[in-house]
Short mmCIF file of C-alpha atoms and ligand atoms in Angstrom, two decimals:
data_model
loop_
_atom_site.label_atom_id
_atom_site.label_comp_id
_atom_site.label_asym_id
_atom_site.label_seq_id
_atom_site.Cartn_x
_atom_site.Cartn_y
_atom_site.Cartn_z
CA MET A 727 -84.05 -67.91 66.66
CA GLY A 728 -87.50 -67.20 68.01
CA PHE A 729 -90.97 -66.44 66.93
CA SER A 730 -91.87 -62.78 67.27
CA ALA A 731 -94.20 -61.76 70.05
CA HIS A 732 -97.09 -61.61 67.60
CA SER A 733 -96.94 -65.26 66.71
CA THR A 734 -96.04 -66.72 70.09
CA ALA A 735 -99.62 -67.72 70.85
CA GLY A 736 -99.66 -69.92 67.78
CA ILE A 737 -96.61 -71.96 68.66
CA ALA A 738 -98.34 -74.66 70.68
CA ALA A 739 -100.97 -75.28 68.02
CA VAL A 740 -98.40 -75.23 65.26
CA LEU A 741 -96.09 -77.63 67.05
CA LEU A 742 -98.97 -79.98 67.74
CA MET A 743 -99.87 -79.98 64.07
CA ALA A 744 -96.26 -80.55 63.13
CA ALA A 745 -95.97 -83.41 65.58
CA CYS A 746 -98.90 -85.12 63.89
CA SER A 747 -97.97 -84.53 60.28
CA HIS A 748 -94.22 -84.97 60.23
CA GLN A 749 -92.84 -88.41 59.58
CA ALA A 750 -89.47 -89.97 60.07
CA SER A 751 -86.98 -89.61 57.25
CA PRO A 752 -88.34 -91.91 54.51
CA VAL A 753 -85.30 -93.95 53.61
CA THR A 754 -87.13 -97.26 53.20
CA ASP A 755 -87.55 -96.79 49.44
CA ALA A 756 -83.80 -96.45 48.97
CA PRO A 757 -81.89 -99.38 47.50
CA ALA A 758 -80.22 -101.79 49.89
CA ALA A 759 -77.14 -100.21 51.41
CA ALA A 760 -74.20 -101.21 53.54
CA SER A 761 -75.19 -99.00 56.48
CA PRO A 762 -78.12 -96.88 57.66
CA ALA A 763 -76.04 -93.72 57.14
CA LEU A 764 -75.35 -94.69 53.54
CA ALA A 765 -79.04 -95.44 53.00
CA SER A 766 -79.83 -91.83 53.91
CA VAL A 767 -77.09 -90.48 51.70
CA ILE A 768 -78.26 -92.28 48.60
CA SER A 769 -81.82 -91.03 49.06
CA ALA A 770 -80.58 -87.65 47.83
CA PRO A 771 -81.54 -86.81 44.26
CA PRO A 772 -78.69 -86.84 41.71
CA ALA A 773 -76.85 -83.51 41.74
CA GLU A 774 -77.53 -82.99 38.02
CA THR A 775 -81.26 -82.78 38.85
CA THR A 776 -80.70 -80.10 41.50
CA GLY A 777 -78.57 -77.55 39.68
CA GLY A 778 -75.31 -79.30 40.53
CA PHE A 779 -75.99 -79.00 44.25
CA ASP A 780 -75.29 -82.40 45.79
CA GLY A 781 -77.70 -83.23 48.60
CA ALA A 782 -75.61 -86.27 49.54
CA ARG A 783 -72.52 -84.09 50.04
CA ALA A 784 -74.55 -81.61 52.10
CA TYR A 785 -75.87 -84.48 54.23
CA LYS A 786 -72.34 -85.74 54.77
CA HIS A 787 -71.39 -82.32 56.17
CA VAL A 788 -74.39 -82.35 58.50
CA ALA A 789 -73.28 -85.80 59.69
CA GLY A 790 -69.74 -84.49 60.15
CA LEU A 791 -70.93 -81.62 62.33
CA VAL A 792 -73.27 -83.86 64.34
CA ALA A 793 -70.41 -86.32 64.93
CA ILE A 794 -68.52 -83.52 66.70
CA GLY A 795 -71.24 -83.53 69.35
CA PRO A 796 -72.62 -80.43 71.07
CA HIS A 797 -70.87 -77.26 69.89
CA PRO A 798 -72.22 -74.17 71.67
CA ALA A 799 -70.27 -70.91 71.40
CA GLY A 800 -67.09 -70.83 73.44
CA THR A 801 -66.65 -74.60 73.85
CA ASP A 802 -64.10 -77.14 72.64
CA GLY A 803 -66.88 -78.55 70.47
CA ILE A 804 -67.28 -75.37 68.47
CA ARG A 805 -63.54 -75.20 67.90
CA ARG A 806 -63.78 -78.63 66.28
CA ALA A 807 -66.77 -77.45 64.21
CA GLN A 808 -64.74 -74.44 63.07
CA ALA A 809 -61.85 -76.70 62.05
CA TYR A 810 -64.23 -78.95 60.10
CA ILE A 811 -65.89 -76.10 58.22
CA ILE A 812 -62.59 -74.33 57.43
CA GLU A 813 -60.98 -77.56 56.22
CA GLN A 814 -63.90 -78.25 53.87
CA LEU A 815 -63.93 -74.69 52.49
CA LYS A 816 -60.19 -74.72 51.85
CA SER A 817 -60.47 -78.08 50.10
CA PHE A 818 -62.73 -76.36 47.54
CA GLY A 819 -60.20 -73.57 47.03
CA CYS A 820 -62.46 -71.02 48.75
CA PRO A 821 -60.76 -67.92 50.20
CA VAL A 822 -61.43 -68.16 53.96
CA GLU A 823 -61.24 -65.41 56.56
CA GLU A 824 -61.80 -65.77 60.28
CA GLN A 825 -63.46 -62.97 62.21
CA ASP A 826 -62.53 -63.42 65.86
CA PHE A 827 -64.32 -61.38 68.48
CA HIS A 828 -65.43 -61.44 72.07
CA ALA A 829 -69.04 -61.24 73.13
CA SER A 830 -70.44 -60.16 76.46
CA THR A 831 -72.95 -62.86 77.41
CA PRO A 832 -74.95 -63.96 80.48
CA ILE A 833 -72.10 -66.38 81.31
CA GLY A 834 -69.41 -63.73 80.83
CA ASP A 835 -66.97 -62.88 78.05
CA VAL A 836 -66.99 -65.55 75.33
CA ALA A 837 -64.54 -65.86 72.42
CA MET A 838 -66.42 -66.32 69.16
CA LYS A 839 -65.54 -66.72 65.50
CA ASN A 840 -67.41 -65.98 62.29
CA ILE A 841 -66.02 -67.89 59.32
CA LEU A 842 -66.21 -65.88 56.11
CA VAL A 843 -65.71 -66.76 52.46
CA LYS A 844 -65.24 -63.71 50.24
CA ILE A 845 -65.33 -64.61 46.55
CA PRO A 846 -64.08 -61.62 44.57
CA SER A 847 -65.65 -60.20 41.44
CA ALA A 848 -65.19 -57.10 39.26
CA ASN A 849 -68.60 -56.07 40.59
CA PRO A 850 -68.23 -54.86 44.21
CA ASN A 851 -71.89 -55.45 45.04
CA ILE A 852 -72.17 -58.28 47.53
CA ILE A 853 -74.68 -61.08 47.92
CA LEU A 854 -74.22 -62.52 51.40
CA TYR A 855 -75.37 -66.05 52.28
CA ALA A 856 -75.33 -67.00 55.95
CA SER A 857 -75.97 -69.80 58.43
CA HIS A 858 -75.22 -70.01 62.11
CA TYR A 859 -73.17 -73.05 63.10
CA ASP A 860 -73.25 -72.91 66.92
CA THR A 861 -75.63 -75.27 68.71
CA LYS A 862 -77.87 -74.35 71.59
CA ARG A 863 -76.43 -74.78 75.08
CA ILE A 864 -78.52 -77.77 76.13
CA ASP A 865 -76.92 -80.96 77.50
CA ASN A 866 -76.46 -83.59 74.78
CA PHE A 867 -77.98 -81.31 72.11
CA VAL A 868 -76.24 -81.95 68.77
CA GLY A 869 -78.46 -79.74 66.59
CA ALA A 870 -78.65 -81.82 63.41
CA ASP A 871 -81.31 -79.51 61.99
CA ASP A 872 -80.40 -76.45 64.11
CA ALA A 873 -77.70 -75.56 63.00
CA GLY A 874 -76.26 -78.59 61.16
CA SER A 875 -78.64 -78.62 58.20
CA SER A 876 -78.11 -75.04 57.07
CA SER A 877 -74.36 -75.22 57.70
CA GLY A 878 -74.12 -78.41 55.63
CA VAL A 879 -76.06 -76.70 52.84
CA LEU A 880 -73.80 -73.66 52.96
CA VAL A 881 -70.62 -75.77 52.83
CA GLU A 882 -71.90 -77.60 49.74
CA PHE A 883 -73.06 -74.29 48.25
CA ALA A 884 -69.52 -72.99 48.78
CA ARG A 885 -68.17 -75.82 46.60
CA LEU A 886 -70.34 -74.54 43.73
CA VAL A 887 -69.96 -70.77 44.05
CA CYS A 888 -66.21 -70.81 44.77
CA ALA A 889 -65.76 -72.54 41.39
CA ARG A 890 -68.42 -70.48 39.58
CA LYS A 891 -67.82 -67.35 37.50
CA ASN A 892 -70.00 -65.03 39.57
CA ALA A 893 -71.38 -61.76 38.20
CA THR A 894 -71.21 -60.14 41.64
CA THR A 895 -69.12 -60.51 44.74
CA ILE A 896 -70.43 -63.41 46.81
CA TRP A 897 -69.77 -63.82 50.50
CA LEU A 898 -70.65 -66.72 52.74
CA ALA A 899 -70.83 -66.31 56.50
CA PHE A 900 -70.81 -69.14 59.01
CA LEU A 901 -72.02 -67.27 62.06
CA ASP A 902 -71.17 -68.01 65.69
CA GLY A 903 -73.38 -67.29 68.69
CA GLU A 904 -76.86 -67.20 67.18
CA GLU A 905 -78.27 -69.17 70.06
CA ALA A 906 -79.12 -67.61 73.40
CA PHE A 907 -77.00 -68.65 76.40
CA ASN A 908 -80.10 -68.46 78.56
CA LEU A 909 -82.86 -70.96 77.83
CA GLN A 910 -85.11 -68.17 76.58
CA TRP A 911 -84.23 -66.25 73.41
CA ALA A 912 -84.38 -62.63 74.57
CA ASP A 913 -82.42 -59.62 73.32
CA PRO A 914 -79.55 -59.02 73.55
CA ASP A 915 -78.74 -62.65 74.39
CA ASN A 916 -78.71 -63.97 70.80
CA THR A 917 -77.38 -63.32 67.27
CA TYR A 918 -73.91 -62.36 68.57
CA GLY A 919 -72.14 -63.34 65.36
CA SER A 920 -74.47 -61.63 62.89
CA ARG A 921 -74.57 -58.46 64.97
CA GLU A 922 -70.76 -58.41 65.10
CA LEU A 923 -70.47 -58.96 61.34
CA ALA A 924 -73.03 -56.29 60.46
CA ALA A 925 -71.48 -53.80 62.90
CA SER A 926 -67.94 -54.36 61.62
CA LEU A 927 -69.06 -53.98 58.00
CA ALA A 928 -70.91 -50.79 58.87
CA LEU A 929 -67.78 -49.46 60.56
CA SER A 930 -65.54 -50.24 57.57
CA GLY A 931 -68.06 -48.82 55.08
CA THR A 932 -68.44 -52.18 53.32
CA LEU A 933 -72.01 -52.73 54.49
CA ARG A 934 -73.39 -50.40 51.81
CA HIS A 935 -72.13 -52.87 49.19
CA VAL A 936 -74.14 -55.73 50.71
CA LYS A 937 -77.23 -55.68 48.50
CA ALA A 938 -78.83 -58.90 49.69
CA MET A 939 -78.46 -61.14 52.73
CA ILE A 940 -79.94 -64.64 52.50
CA LEU A 941 -80.08 -66.63 55.71
CA VAL A 942 -80.65 -70.38 55.86
CA ASP A 943 -81.56 -71.97 59.20
CA MET A 944 -83.28 -75.32 59.90
CA VAL A 945 -83.74 -76.68 56.40
CA GLY A 946 -83.36 -80.41 57.06
CA PRO A 947 -86.69 -82.10 57.93
CA ALA A 948 -88.25 -84.81 55.79
CA SER A 949 -91.21 -82.67 54.75
CA PRO A 950 -89.90 -79.11 54.97
CA VAL A 951 -92.30 -76.19 54.78
CA PHE A 952 -90.81 -72.73 54.38
CA LYS A 953 -93.19 -69.84 54.98
CA ARG A 954 -92.52 -66.29 53.83
CA GLU A 955 -90.86 -64.63 56.80
CA THR A 956 -92.65 -61.32 57.34
CA ASN A 957 -89.76 -59.26 58.76
CA SER A 958 -87.87 -60.01 55.54
CA THR A 959 -87.47 -57.85 52.43
CA PRO A 960 -90.39 -58.77 50.10
CA TRP A 961 -88.54 -58.50 46.74
CA LEU A 962 -85.77 -60.76 48.01
CA THR A 963 -88.18 -63.33 49.41
CA ASP A 964 -90.08 -63.16 46.09
CA ILE A 965 -87.00 -64.09 44.05
CA LEU A 966 -86.38 -67.21 46.15
CA TRP A 967 -90.02 -68.29 46.40
CA SER A 968 -90.73 -67.71 42.68
CA THR A 969 -87.61 -69.72 41.79
CA ALA A 970 -88.83 -72.52 44.04
CA SER A 971 -92.24 -72.45 42.38
CA ARG A 972 -90.66 -72.61 38.92
CA LEU A 973 -88.60 -75.64 40.00
CA GLY A 974 -91.70 -77.46 41.27
CA TYR A 975 -91.12 -76.83 44.98
CA GLY A 976 -94.32 -74.86 45.53
CA LYS A 977 -95.38 -77.19 48.36
CA VAL A 978 -92.08 -76.58 50.17
CA PHE A 979 -91.75 -72.82 49.70
CA ILE A 980 -95.36 -71.92 50.43
CA ASP A 981 -97.15 -68.58 50.36
CA GLU A 982 -98.24 -68.61 54.02
CA LYS A 983 -96.52 -66.10 56.27
CA SER A 984 -94.68 -66.39 59.57
CA ALA A 985 -92.72 -63.87 61.66
CA ILE A 986 -89.41 -65.22 62.94
CA GLU A 987 -86.55 -63.45 64.67
CA ASP A 988 -83.19 -64.68 63.47
CA ASP A 989 -79.75 -63.56 62.27
CA HIS A 990 -81.22 -61.71 59.27
CA LEU A 991 -82.58 -59.05 61.64
CA SER A 992 -79.02 -57.89 62.33
CA PHE A 993 -78.86 -56.82 58.69
CA LEU A 994 -82.48 -55.68 58.28
CA ASN A 995 -81.93 -53.38 61.27
CA ARG A 996 -79.17 -51.71 59.26
CA ASP A 997 -81.32 -51.41 56.12
CA VAL A 998 -79.72 -54.29 54.24
CA PRO A 999 -82.30 -56.32 52.26
CA ALA A 1000 -82.49 -59.74 53.91
CA THR A 1001 -84.57 -62.89 54.06
CA ASP A 1002 -84.70 -66.16 55.99
CA ILE A 1003 -85.36 -69.69 54.77
CA ILE A 1004 -86.45 -71.64 57.85
CA ASP A 1005 -88.83 -74.36 58.97
CA LEU A 1006 -89.16 -73.73 62.69
CA GLU A 1007 -92.35 -75.77 63.08
CA VAL A 1008 -90.72 -79.08 63.88
CA PRO A 1009 -91.54 -81.00 67.07
CA TYR A 1010 -87.90 -81.59 68.00
CA TRP A 1011 -86.89 -77.90 67.95
CA HIS A 1012 -84.43 -77.15 70.81
CA THR A 1013 -84.75 -80.66 72.21
CA THR A 1014 -82.23 -83.51 72.29
CA ASN A 1015 -84.38 -85.18 69.61
CA ASP A 1016 -82.82 -82.85 67.01
CA THR A 1017 -80.64 -85.71 65.74
CA LEU A 1018 -79.29 -86.89 62.41
CA ASP A 1019 -82.22 -89.23 61.73
CA LYS A 1020 -84.45 -86.13 61.36
CA ILE A 1021 -82.42 -84.94 58.37
CA ASP A 1022 -83.55 -85.75 54.85
CA PRO A 1023 -80.90 -85.21 52.15
CA ARG A 1024 -83.73 -84.27 49.78
CA ALA A 1025 -84.65 -81.28 51.93
CA LEU A 1026 -81.03 -80.13 51.81
CA ALA A 1027 -80.99 -80.65 48.03
CA ILE A 1028 -84.18 -78.64 47.50
CA THR A 1029 -82.81 -75.76 49.56
CA GLY A 1030 -79.49 -75.79 47.75
CA HIS A 1031 -81.17 -76.09 44.36
CA VAL A 1032 -83.24 -72.97 45.06
CA LEU A 1033 -80.16 -71.07 46.25
CA ILE A 1034 -78.10 -71.86 43.16
CA ALA A 1035 -81.00 -71.52 40.68
CA SER A 1036 -82.06 -68.10 42.01
CA LEU A 1037 -78.54 -66.69 41.84
CA PRO A 1038 -78.63 -65.48 38.17
CA GLU A 1039 -81.83 -63.49 38.78
CA LEU A 1040 -80.38 -62.08 41.96
CA GLU A 1041 -77.18 -61.09 40.17
CA LYS A 1042 -79.20 -59.34 37.47
CA LYS A 1043 -81.30 -57.53 40.08
CA ILE A 1044 -78.36 -56.05 42.00
CA HIS A 1045 -75.92 -55.59 39.12
ZN1 ZN B 1126 -81.89 -72.74 67.61
#
């Protein structure tokens, strides 16, 4: 994803600030553990304190995706990431569909795959949750935060909503090809998966049933700060941010604004209400420093807690 043209000038200052204020994942207060990885896992809050969403499970999925190594669109790595995600979803009993397509990119035709979970309901209105799972095409870039964190959250979220009695149809989309093939993020070299999904739903007539699209992207740092994304649909952003405030996460979901271009634009451009939960102001963004040690299970748990806790209000709103 990228900052919009309006906010580009602020990036350097913002990143400098972030570099000063962000700290390494604080695992030192965790009880003694058998391995560093386990120490991080047990720093997640108990699932019963975060709406049943298990930050430790989400972290384990991030670790699983990072262990695959780099997985840009069209590579062997992403095929292993697809297998991992699909295996997890099926283990929860989620109905999984694969949307295979070909994208025309700066390096030629690339085979891509969106992974979809479509949880049926008597109510045909759809709430769509999405995360991209491809990593940026940079040597040795494993993308723990971008796109491991949000994909790990969405896999754990799937465990909850596939077993939940939902009042509306809920879809989850693991999107391919969000990242640009070129180093710079410039249209149309980005968001291949979300554009394909939105276009195919428009063609089939299903898009009019999608009443809300909630994107998660880069939700893993130790001190996450999510600003209200200004391209997004205000009422939808309000539901998430007010839920966060009610849960005591007002210092994570803050009222400051930021304009970010991301997969939600593919739906906003087709008049589907959409929003984006993202902390792009991290010093390791799109560098090989985006590694597992940057991921705090608590950040994943907070994000997941807000997703699951805001669902009843969202269901009421679009019923
Ligand atoms: Zn990225």
